[in-house]
């Protein structure tokens, strides 16, 4: 009887153990992903990991953010960033292309190539847009802003709200920058990251479901 009970226990527990295997998500990005200017525990990836843990999501996020990376830099390291256990990918690139005023067609080509590589691996992707400022002119802005929805549609990726949307959408822009951004006005502070996570967290949950 004891052996039978033990056998039954293994049969009952085995499916649960299989379902408990965490989905490994690679967060491929730049300083916004890396957590520039923040204590390690306050960055985007650690805060997102805690948020997902609180939701009971079985996942592990790998921080593949490199400060200063352009879309070209992200493309150059995509192959080795996608470790064998990768089950899904978050792509947050383009901010440094904007800071340098690089041609939108170059960013489009690089992101297209990144999504092609993830597609070849059969990996679901959450594509997080960057929004171009108006100082490069309306044509530049229109061309750059169109990259993300166009590529998400072409590759079947999930399109997230822009990374800084919950901060920049606040009615008092000056107060938002003071309360939720670092002094450089480019990177969110811990409170700002928390707002970003609240917005992107549900998108990542959907990404996890798509990876199962």
Short mmCIF file of C-alpha atoms in Angstrom, two decimals, residues 30 68-74 93-111 132-133 135-137 139-141 143-145 147-148:
data_model
loop_
_atom_site.label_atom_id
_atom_site.label_comp_id
_atom_site.label_asym_id
_atom_site.label_seq_id
_atom_site.Cartn_x
_atom_site.Cartn_y
_atom_site.Cartn_z
CA UNK A 30 19.12 49.54 -23.74
CA UNK A 68 23.82 53.12 -24.86
CA UNK A 69 22.78 50.36 -27.23
CA UNK A 70 21.14 51.34 -30.50
CA UNK A 71 18.98 48.98 -32.53
CA UNK A 72 22.16 48.03 -34.39
CA UNK A 73 23.84 47.09 -31.12
CA UNK A 74 20.83 45.06 -30.07
CA UNK A 93 15.16 49.38 -28.42
CA UNK A 94 15.27 52.60 -30.40
CA UNK A 95 15.75 55.27 -27.76
CA UNK A 96 19.41 55.77 -28.55
CA UNK A 97 18.70 55.85 -32.26
CA UNK A 98 16.44 58.80 -31.47
CA UNK A 99 19.01 60.52 -29.26
CA UNK A 100 21.53 60.32 -32.10
CA UNK A 101 19.06 61.28 -34.80
CA UNK A 102 19.81 58.12 -36.77
CA UNK A 103 17.74 57.47 -39.89
CA UNK A 104 14.41 55.75 -39.15
CA UNK A 105 14.99 53.31 -41.99
CA UNK A 106 18.08 51.99 -40.20
CA UNK A 107 16.16 51.41 -36.98
CA UNK A 108 13.39 49.72 -38.95
CA UNK A 109 15.84 47.39 -40.70
CA UNK A 110 17.58 46.46 -37.44
CA UNK A 111 14.35 45.78 -35.55
CA UNK A 132 10.12 60.18 -31.52
CA UNK A 133 10.22 63.78 -30.27
CA UNK A 135 12.50 68.27 -32.85
CA UNK A 136 13.57 66.26 -35.91
CA UNK A 137 10.53 67.39 -37.84
CA UNK A 139 8.43 63.53 -41.39
CA UNK A 140 11.08 61.98 -39.16
CA UNK A 141 8.58 61.51 -36.34
CA UNK A 143 8.54 57.55 -40.11
CA UNK A 144 9.98 56.52 -36.76
CA UNK A 145 6.71 56.13 -34.88
CA UNK A 147 8.17 51.36 -37.26
CA UNK A 148 6.74 49.53 -34.26
#
